[in-house]
Short mmCIF file of C-alpha atoms in Angstrom, two decimals:
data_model
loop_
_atom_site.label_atom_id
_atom_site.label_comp_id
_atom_site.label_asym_id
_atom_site.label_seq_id
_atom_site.Cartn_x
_atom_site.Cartn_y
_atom_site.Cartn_z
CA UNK A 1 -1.25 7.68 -5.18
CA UNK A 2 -2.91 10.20 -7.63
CA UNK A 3 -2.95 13.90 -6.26
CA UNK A 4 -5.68 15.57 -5.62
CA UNK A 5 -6.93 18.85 -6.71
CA UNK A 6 -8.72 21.58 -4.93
CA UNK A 7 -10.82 24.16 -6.37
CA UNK A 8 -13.13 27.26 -5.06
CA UNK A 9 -15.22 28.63 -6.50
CA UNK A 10 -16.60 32.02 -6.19
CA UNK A 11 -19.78 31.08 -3.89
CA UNK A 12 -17.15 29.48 -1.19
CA UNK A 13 -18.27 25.71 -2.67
CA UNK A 14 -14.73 24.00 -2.39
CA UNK A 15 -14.27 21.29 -4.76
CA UNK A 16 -11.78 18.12 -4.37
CA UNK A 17 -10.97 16.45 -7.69
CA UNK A 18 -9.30 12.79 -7.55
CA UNK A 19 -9.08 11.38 -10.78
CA UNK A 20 -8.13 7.68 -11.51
CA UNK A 21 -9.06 6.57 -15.11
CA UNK A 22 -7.92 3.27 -14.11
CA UNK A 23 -11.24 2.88 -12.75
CA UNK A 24 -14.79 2.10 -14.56
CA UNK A 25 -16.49 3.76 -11.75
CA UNK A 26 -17.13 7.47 -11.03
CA UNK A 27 -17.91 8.52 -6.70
CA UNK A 28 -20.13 12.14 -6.28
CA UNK A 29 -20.27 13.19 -2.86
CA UNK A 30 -21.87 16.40 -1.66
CA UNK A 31 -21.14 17.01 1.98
CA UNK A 32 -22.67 19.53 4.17
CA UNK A 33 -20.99 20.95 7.45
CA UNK A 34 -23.63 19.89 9.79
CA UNK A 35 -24.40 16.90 11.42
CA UNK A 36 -25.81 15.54 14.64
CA UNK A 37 -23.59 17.15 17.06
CA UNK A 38 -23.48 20.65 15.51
CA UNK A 39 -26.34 21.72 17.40
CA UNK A 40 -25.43 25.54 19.25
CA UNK A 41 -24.95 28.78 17.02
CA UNK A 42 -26.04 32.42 17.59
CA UNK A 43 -28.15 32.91 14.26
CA UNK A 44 -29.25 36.49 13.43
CA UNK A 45 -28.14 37.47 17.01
CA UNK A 46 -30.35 35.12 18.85
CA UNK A 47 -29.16 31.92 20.45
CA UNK A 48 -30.04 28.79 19.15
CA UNK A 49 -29.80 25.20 20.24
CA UNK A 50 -31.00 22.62 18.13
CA UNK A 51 -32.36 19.12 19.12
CA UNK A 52 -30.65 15.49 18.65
CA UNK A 53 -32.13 14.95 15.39
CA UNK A 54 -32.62 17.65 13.38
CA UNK A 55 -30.03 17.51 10.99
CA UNK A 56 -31.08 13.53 9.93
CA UNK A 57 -34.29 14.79 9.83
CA UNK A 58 -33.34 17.46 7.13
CA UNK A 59 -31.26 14.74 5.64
CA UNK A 60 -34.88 12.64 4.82
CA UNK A 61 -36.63 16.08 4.16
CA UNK A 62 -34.10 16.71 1.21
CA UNK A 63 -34.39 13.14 -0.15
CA UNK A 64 -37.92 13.08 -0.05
CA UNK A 65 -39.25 16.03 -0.12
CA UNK A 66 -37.89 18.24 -3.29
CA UNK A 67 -38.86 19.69 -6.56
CA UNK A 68 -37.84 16.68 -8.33
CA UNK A 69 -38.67 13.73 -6.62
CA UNK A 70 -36.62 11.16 -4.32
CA UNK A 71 -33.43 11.20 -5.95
CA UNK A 72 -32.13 7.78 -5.07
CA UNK A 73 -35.39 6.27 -6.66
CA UNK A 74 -34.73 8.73 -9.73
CA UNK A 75 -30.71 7.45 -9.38
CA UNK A 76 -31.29 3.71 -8.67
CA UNK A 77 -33.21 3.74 -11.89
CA UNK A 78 -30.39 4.50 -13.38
CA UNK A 79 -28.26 1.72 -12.07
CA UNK A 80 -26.61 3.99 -9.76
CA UNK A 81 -25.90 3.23 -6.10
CA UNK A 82 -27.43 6.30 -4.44
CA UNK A 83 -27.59 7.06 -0.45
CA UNK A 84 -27.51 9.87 1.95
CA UNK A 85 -25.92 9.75 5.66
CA UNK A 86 -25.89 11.41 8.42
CA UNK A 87 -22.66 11.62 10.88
CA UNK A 88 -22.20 13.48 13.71
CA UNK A 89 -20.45 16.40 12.08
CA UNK A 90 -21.73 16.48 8.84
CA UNK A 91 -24.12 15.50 6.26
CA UNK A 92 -23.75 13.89 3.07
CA UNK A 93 -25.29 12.87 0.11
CA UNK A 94 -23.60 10.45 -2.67
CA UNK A 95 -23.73 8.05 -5.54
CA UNK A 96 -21.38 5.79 -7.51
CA UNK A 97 -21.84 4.99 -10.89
CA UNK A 98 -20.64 4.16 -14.35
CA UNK A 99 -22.54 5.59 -16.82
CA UNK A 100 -24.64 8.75 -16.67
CA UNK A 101 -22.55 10.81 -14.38
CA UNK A 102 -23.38 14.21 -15.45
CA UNK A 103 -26.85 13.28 -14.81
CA UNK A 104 -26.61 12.08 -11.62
CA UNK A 105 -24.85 14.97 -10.34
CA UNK A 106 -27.06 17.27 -12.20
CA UNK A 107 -30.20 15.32 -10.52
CA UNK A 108 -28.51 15.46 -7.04
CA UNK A 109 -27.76 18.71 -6.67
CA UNK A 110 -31.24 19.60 -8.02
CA UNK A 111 -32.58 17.77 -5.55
CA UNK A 112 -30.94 19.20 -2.92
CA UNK A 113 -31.18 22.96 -3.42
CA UNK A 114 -35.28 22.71 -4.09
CA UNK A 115 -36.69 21.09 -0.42
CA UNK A 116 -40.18 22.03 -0.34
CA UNK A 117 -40.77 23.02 3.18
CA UNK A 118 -44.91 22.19 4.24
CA UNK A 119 -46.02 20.73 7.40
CA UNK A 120 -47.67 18.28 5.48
CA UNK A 121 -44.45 16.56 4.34
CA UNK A 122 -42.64 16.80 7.47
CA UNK A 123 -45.69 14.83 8.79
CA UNK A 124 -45.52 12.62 6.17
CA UNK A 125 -41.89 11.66 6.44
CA UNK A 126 -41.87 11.19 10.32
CA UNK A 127 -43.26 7.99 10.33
CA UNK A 128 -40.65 6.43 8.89
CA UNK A 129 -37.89 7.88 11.64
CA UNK A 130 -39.74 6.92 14.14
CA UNK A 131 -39.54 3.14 12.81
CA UNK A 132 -35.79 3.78 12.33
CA UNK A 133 -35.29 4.98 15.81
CA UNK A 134 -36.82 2.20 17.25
CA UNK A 135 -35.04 -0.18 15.38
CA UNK A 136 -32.14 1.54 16.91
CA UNK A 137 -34.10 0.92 20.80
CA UNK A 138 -33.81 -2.50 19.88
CA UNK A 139 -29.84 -2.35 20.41
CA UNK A 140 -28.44 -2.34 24.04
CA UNK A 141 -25.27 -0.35 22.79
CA UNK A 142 -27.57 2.49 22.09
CA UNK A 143 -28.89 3.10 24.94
CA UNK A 144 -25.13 2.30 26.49
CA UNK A 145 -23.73 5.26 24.28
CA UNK A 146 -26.49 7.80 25.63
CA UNK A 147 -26.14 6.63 28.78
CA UNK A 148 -22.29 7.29 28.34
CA UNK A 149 -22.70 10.55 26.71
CA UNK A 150 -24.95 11.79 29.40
CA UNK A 151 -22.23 11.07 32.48
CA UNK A 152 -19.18 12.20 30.84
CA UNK A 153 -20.25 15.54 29.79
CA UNK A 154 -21.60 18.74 31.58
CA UNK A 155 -22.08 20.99 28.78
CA UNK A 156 -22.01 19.15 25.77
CA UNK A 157 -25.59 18.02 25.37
CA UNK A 158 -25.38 15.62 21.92
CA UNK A 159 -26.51 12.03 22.76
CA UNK A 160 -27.80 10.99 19.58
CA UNK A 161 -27.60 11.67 15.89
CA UNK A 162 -30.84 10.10 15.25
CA UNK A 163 -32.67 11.84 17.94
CA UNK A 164 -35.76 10.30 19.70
CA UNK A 165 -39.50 9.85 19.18
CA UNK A 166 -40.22 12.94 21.37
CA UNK A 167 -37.93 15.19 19.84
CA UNK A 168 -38.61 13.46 16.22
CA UNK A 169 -42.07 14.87 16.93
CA UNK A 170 -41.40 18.30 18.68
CA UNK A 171 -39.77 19.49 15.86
CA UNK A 172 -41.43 22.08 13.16
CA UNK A 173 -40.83 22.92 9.81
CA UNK A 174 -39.59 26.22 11.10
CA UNK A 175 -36.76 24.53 12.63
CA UNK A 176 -36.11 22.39 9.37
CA UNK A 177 -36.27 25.57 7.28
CA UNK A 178 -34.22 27.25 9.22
CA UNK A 179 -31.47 25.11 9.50
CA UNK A 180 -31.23 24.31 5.63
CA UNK A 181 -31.48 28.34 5.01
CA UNK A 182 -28.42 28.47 7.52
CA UNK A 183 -26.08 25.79 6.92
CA UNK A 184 -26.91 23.88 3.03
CA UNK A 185 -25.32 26.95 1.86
CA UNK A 186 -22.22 26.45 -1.02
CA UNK A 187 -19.79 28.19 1.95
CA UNK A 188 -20.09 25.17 4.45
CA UNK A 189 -20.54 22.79 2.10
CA UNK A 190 -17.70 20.77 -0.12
CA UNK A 191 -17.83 18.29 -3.18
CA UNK A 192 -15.24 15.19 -3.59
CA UNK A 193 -15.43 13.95 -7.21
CA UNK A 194 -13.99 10.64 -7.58
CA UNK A 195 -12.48 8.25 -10.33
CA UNK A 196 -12.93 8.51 -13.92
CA UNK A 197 -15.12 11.55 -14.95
CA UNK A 198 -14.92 14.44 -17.29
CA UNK A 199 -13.56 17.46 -15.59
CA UNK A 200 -14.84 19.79 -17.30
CA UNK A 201 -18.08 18.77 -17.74
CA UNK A 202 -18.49 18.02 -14.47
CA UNK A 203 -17.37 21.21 -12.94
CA UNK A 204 -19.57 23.11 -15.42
CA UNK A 205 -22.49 21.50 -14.12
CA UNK A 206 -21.67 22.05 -10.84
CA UNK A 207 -20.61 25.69 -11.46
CA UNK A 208 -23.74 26.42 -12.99
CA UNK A 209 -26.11 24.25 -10.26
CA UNK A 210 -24.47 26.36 -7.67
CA UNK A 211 -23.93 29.52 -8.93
CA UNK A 212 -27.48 31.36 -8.30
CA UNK A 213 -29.40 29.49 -5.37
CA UNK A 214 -31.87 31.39 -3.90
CA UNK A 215 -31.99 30.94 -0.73
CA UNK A 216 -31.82 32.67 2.29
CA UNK A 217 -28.80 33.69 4.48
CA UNK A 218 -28.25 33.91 8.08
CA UNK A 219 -25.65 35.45 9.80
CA UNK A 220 -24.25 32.56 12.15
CA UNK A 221 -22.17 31.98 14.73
CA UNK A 222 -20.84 28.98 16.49
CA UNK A 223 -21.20 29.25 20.44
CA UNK A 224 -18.18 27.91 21.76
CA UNK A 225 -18.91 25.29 25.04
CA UNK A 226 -16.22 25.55 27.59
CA UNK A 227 -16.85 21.84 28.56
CA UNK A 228 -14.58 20.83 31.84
CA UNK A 229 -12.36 18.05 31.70
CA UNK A 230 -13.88 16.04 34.35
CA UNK A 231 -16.40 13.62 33.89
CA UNK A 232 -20.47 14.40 34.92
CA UNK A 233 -20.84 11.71 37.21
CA UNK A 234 -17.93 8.38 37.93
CA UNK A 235 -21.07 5.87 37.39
CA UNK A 236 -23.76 4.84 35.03
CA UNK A 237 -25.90 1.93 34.65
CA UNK A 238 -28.80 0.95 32.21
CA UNK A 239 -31.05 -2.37 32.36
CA UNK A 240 -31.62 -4.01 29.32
CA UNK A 241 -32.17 -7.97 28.25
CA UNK A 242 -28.48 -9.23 27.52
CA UNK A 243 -26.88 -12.76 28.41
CA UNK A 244 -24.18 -11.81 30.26
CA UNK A 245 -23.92 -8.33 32.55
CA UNK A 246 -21.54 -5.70 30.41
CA UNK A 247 -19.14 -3.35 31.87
CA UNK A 248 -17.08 -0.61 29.97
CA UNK A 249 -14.80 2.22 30.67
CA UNK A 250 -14.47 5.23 29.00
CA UNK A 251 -12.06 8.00 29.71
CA UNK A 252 -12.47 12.08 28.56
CA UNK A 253 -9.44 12.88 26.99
CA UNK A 254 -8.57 16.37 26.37
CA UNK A 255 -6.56 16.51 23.05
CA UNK A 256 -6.84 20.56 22.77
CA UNK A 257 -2.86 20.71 23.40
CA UNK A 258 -2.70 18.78 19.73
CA UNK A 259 -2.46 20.37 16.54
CA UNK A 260 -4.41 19.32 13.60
CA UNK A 261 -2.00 16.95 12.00
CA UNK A 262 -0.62 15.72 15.22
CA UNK A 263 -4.74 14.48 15.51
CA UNK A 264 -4.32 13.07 12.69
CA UNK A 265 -1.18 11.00 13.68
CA UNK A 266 -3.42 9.92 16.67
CA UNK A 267 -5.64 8.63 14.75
CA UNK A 268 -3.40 6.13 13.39
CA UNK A 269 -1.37 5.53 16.86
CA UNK A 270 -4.61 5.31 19.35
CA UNK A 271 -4.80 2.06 17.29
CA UNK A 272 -1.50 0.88 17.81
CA UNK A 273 -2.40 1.67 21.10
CA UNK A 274 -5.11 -0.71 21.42
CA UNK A 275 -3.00 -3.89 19.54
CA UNK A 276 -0.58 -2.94 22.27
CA UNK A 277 -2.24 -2.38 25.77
CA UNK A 278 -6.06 -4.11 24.93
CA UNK A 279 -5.06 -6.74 22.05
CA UNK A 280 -5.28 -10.52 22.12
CA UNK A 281 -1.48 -10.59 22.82
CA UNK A 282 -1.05 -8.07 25.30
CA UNK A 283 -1.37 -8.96 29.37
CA UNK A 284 -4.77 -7.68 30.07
CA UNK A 285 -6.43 -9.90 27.67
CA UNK A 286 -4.01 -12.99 28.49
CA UNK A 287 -5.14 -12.46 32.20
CA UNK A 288 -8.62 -11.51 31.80
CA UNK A 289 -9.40 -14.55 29.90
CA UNK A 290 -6.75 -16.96 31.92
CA UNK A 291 -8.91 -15.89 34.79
CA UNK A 292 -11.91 -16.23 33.34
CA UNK A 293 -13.03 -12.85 33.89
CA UNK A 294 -13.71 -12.47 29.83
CA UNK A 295 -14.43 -14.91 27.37
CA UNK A 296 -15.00 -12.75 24.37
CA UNK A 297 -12.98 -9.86 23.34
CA UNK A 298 -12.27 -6.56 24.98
CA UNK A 299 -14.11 -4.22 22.92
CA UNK A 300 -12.45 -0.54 22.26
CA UNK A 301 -13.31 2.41 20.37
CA UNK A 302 -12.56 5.95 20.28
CA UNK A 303 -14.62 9.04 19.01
CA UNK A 304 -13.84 12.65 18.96
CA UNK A 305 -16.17 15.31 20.48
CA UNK A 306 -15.27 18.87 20.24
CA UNK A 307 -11.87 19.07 22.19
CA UNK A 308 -12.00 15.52 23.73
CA UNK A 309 -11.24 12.22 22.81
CA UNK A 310 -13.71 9.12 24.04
CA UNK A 311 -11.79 6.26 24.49
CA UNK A 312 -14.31 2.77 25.49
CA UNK A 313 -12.84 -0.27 26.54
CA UNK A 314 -15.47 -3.47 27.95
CA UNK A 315 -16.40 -6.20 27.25
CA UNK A 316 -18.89 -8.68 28.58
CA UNK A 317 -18.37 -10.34 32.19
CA UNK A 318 -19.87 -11.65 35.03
CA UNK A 319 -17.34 -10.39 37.33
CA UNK A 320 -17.64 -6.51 36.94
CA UNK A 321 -15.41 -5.50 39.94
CA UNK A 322 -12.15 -7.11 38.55
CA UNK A 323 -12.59 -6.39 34.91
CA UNK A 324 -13.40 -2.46 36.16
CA UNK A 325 -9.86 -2.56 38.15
CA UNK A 326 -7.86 -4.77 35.72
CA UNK A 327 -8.66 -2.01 32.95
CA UNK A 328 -8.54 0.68 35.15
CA UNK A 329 -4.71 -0.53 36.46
CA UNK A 330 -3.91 -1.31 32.70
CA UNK A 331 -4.46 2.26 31.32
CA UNK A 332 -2.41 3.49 34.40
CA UNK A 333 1.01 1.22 33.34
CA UNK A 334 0.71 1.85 29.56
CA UNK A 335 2.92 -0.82 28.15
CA UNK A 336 5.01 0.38 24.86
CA UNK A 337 6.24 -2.54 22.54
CA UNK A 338 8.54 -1.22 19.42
CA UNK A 339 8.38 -4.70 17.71
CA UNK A 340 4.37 -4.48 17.18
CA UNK A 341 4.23 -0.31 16.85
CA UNK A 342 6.49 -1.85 13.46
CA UNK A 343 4.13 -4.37 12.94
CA UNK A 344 0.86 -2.07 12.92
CA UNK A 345 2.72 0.70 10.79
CA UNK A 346 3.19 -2.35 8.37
CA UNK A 347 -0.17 -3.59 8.31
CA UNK A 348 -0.82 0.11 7.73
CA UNK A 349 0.94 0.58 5.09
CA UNK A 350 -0.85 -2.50 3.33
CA UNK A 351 -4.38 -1.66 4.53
CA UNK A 352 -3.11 2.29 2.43
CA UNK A 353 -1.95 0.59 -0.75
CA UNK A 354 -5.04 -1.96 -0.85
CA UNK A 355 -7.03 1.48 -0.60
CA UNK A 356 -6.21 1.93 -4.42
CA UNK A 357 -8.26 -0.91 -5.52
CA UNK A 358 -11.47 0.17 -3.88
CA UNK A 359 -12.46 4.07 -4.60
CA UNK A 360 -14.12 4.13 -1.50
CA UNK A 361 -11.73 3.20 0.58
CA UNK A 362 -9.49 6.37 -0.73
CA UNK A 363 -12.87 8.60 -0.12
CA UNK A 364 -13.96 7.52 2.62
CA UNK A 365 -11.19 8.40 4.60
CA UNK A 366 -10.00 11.48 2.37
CA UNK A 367 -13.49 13.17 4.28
CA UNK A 368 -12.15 11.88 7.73
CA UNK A 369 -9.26 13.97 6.98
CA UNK A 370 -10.85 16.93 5.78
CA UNK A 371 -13.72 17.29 8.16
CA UNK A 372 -11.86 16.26 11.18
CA UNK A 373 -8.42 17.37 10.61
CA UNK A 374 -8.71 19.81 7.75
CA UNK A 375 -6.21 18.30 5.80
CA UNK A 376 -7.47 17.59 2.13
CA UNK A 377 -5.54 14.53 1.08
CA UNK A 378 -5.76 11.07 1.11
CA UNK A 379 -3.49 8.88 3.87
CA UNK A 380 -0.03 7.57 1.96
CA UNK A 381 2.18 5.00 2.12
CA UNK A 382 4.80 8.00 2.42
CA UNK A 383 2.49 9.57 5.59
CA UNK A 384 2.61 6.10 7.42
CA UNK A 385 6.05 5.46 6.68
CA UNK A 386 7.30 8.94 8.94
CA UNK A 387 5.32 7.96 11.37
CA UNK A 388 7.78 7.03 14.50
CA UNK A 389 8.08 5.44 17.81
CA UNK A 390 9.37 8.12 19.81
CA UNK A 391 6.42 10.80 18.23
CA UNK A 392 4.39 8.00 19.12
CA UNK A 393 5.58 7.23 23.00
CA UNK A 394 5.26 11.27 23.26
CA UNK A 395 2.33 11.90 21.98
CA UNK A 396 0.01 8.97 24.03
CA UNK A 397 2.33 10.22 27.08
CA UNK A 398 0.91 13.61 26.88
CA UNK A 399 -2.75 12.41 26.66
CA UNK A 400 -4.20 12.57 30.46
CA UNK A 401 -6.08 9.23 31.06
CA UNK A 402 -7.48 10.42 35.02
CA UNK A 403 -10.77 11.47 34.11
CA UNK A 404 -13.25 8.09 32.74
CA UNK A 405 -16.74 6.83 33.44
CA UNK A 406 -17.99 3.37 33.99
CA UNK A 407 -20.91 2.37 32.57
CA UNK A 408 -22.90 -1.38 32.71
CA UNK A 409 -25.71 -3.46 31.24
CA UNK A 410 -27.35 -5.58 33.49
CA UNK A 411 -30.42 -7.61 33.26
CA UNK A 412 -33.41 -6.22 34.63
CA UNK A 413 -33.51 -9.48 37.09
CA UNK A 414 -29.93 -8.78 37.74
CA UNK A 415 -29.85 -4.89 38.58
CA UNK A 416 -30.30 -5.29 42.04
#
């Protein structure tokens, strides 16, 4: 795996370099520290909390709305696969090409320090989010994860990064100024350069696109939440058109009591956790679907949100009582199998070394690990191979699995 190097510059812009002139292809990310869920900060000594939204919002402001003109219609003329995203903790904008790098990154980061900031284009561009958002409306699982989000938290008020109409539409260019002036600033933001590029071309440009930007600083601070570990309320239940009623747990895990890398282990054994306890061989889903309780898959998924982990299990069923206990009694007799912990650590392993052919698939998960568990290097065959049963057993052993929600679909004809 090639190594990757780190550089600072003097503005606090931190710079990862991975270089691999095996490849034809060259991947610019710019990534700024704020996303949908980083929504509560003191700025300038007042107390601020943002709406669901306003950082995707900025996102389309940015690409739309700048000195130079939509930038992935200036990049996809170039042949370049252009895009910007926004995540829950951060924002980023990227492109992957093979020719005409030093333009692209030039035209990016022009695009991105010069928002022009009228009411008339944050008019203009609203339109369009409100057609995205209720594309999203569309989806049942969307209003599930709000619905979720809502019950399992007192404090933490994040339910969507997208936002909704009403907030889409209660929100000014003030509030869009302000939060570019506060947070697209070169000390919370950080570039990963990927594949086969000139160096020092590339950090020239970037030196000199960064080094006097004009724009206005805040003093900010983050207000910390001190969410409890117990859920908001036991029960939740949403009505929406779906074939067959849907039922899913999800348990508030506190994961404070972890260190940094030791999140980052868990991130790899959560998932053995699921082939174990939830997977088409283990004894839930043998009895669940012998019984006829289930006749898809049990669907899982975890998420991280400030010091908790969100673990979802459900799947679809028209006998909600059972499948609610069977999970429930399940995730209270955790079963540990050495033979497939072996067996996902070797699928691992090849899923890490397959990474190499795809440039992607190393950066992608190189800014999971720096955002998330500020550890700036790619995942290695080496890193998977120390990973151990007994760390393993420990560490899902210390994770307290009493505090969960349950949460169902139902029919509107049904939800009686």
């Amino acid at each position: 795996m090639n190594k990757i190097e780190t550089l600072t510059l003097p503005n606090g812009l931190t710079i990862y370099l991975y270089e691999d002139k095996r490849k034809h292809t060259t991947i610019f990310q710019l990534i700024t520290l704020f996303g949908g869920a980083t929504k509560d900060f003191i700025i300038d000594n007042k107390e601020t909390h943002f709406q669901d939204g306003i950082a995707h919002i900025l996102e389309h402001f940015i690409v739309e709305c700048n000195s130079y003109g939509n930038f992935l219609n200036i990049l996809g003329q170039k042949e370049m696969n252009a895009n910007a995203i926004t995540s829950q903790n951060y924002t980023r904008y990227f492109f992957e090409a093979v020719e005409n790098v030093e333009f692209g990154i030039q035209t990016l980061l022009d695009c991105i320090y010069s928002p022009i900031f009228t009411n008339e284009n944050l008019e203009k561009l609203k339109e369009p989010i409100y057609q995205e958002i209720r594309g999203k409306e569309n989806n049942r699982f969307f209003h599930e994860t709000i619905e979720v989000s809502k019950n399992i938290f007192h404090k933490i008020n994040f339910h969507s990064t997208g936002g909704t109409i009403e907030e889409v539409k209660n929100t000014t260019i003030e509030d869009i100024k302000l939060c570019f002036e506060s947070f697209y600033q070169p000390n919370n933001q950080l570039i990963i350069v990927a594949g086969n590029f000139k160096k020092d071309k590339i950090l020239k440009i970037i030196e000199e696109k960064t080094k006097n930007l004009n724009i206005p600083k805040h003093k900010i601070e983050t207000i910390n939440i001190n969410e409890p570990k117990e859920v908001k309320k036991k029960y939740g239940k949403i009505t929406f058109p779906t074939p067959t009623s849907y039922l899913e747990v999800t348990y508030k895990v506190p994961i404070s009591h972890l260190t940094n890398i030791e999140k980052l282990k868990l991130d790899f054994y959560i998932h053995y956790f699921f082939d174990m306890n939830l997977g088409v061989t283990s004894p839930l889903y043998k009895k669940l679907v012998k019984e006829k309780i289930i006749t898809t898959g049990i669907n899982r998924s975890n998420r991280k949100m400030s010091d908790y982990l969100l673990i979802s299990i459900g799947a679809y069923t028209s006998k909600k009582t059972f499948l609610k206990e069977e999970i429930i009694k399940a995730m209270k007799n955790i079963i540990m199998d050495k033979e497939i912990f072996e067996l996902d650590k070797k699928n691992t392993i090849l899923d890490i070394i397959l990474r190499e052919e795809n440039l992607s698939s190393v950066v992608g998960p190189l800014i999971g690990n720096i955002v998330d568990f500020n550890y700036p290097y790619p995942d290695t065959v080496e890193d998977i191979q120390k990973l151990n049963f007994e760390e393993y057993k420990n560490m899902i052993f210390s994770l307290d699995f009493s505090n969960y929600t349950i949460t169902t679909i139902d029919n509107p004809k049904d939800s009686n």
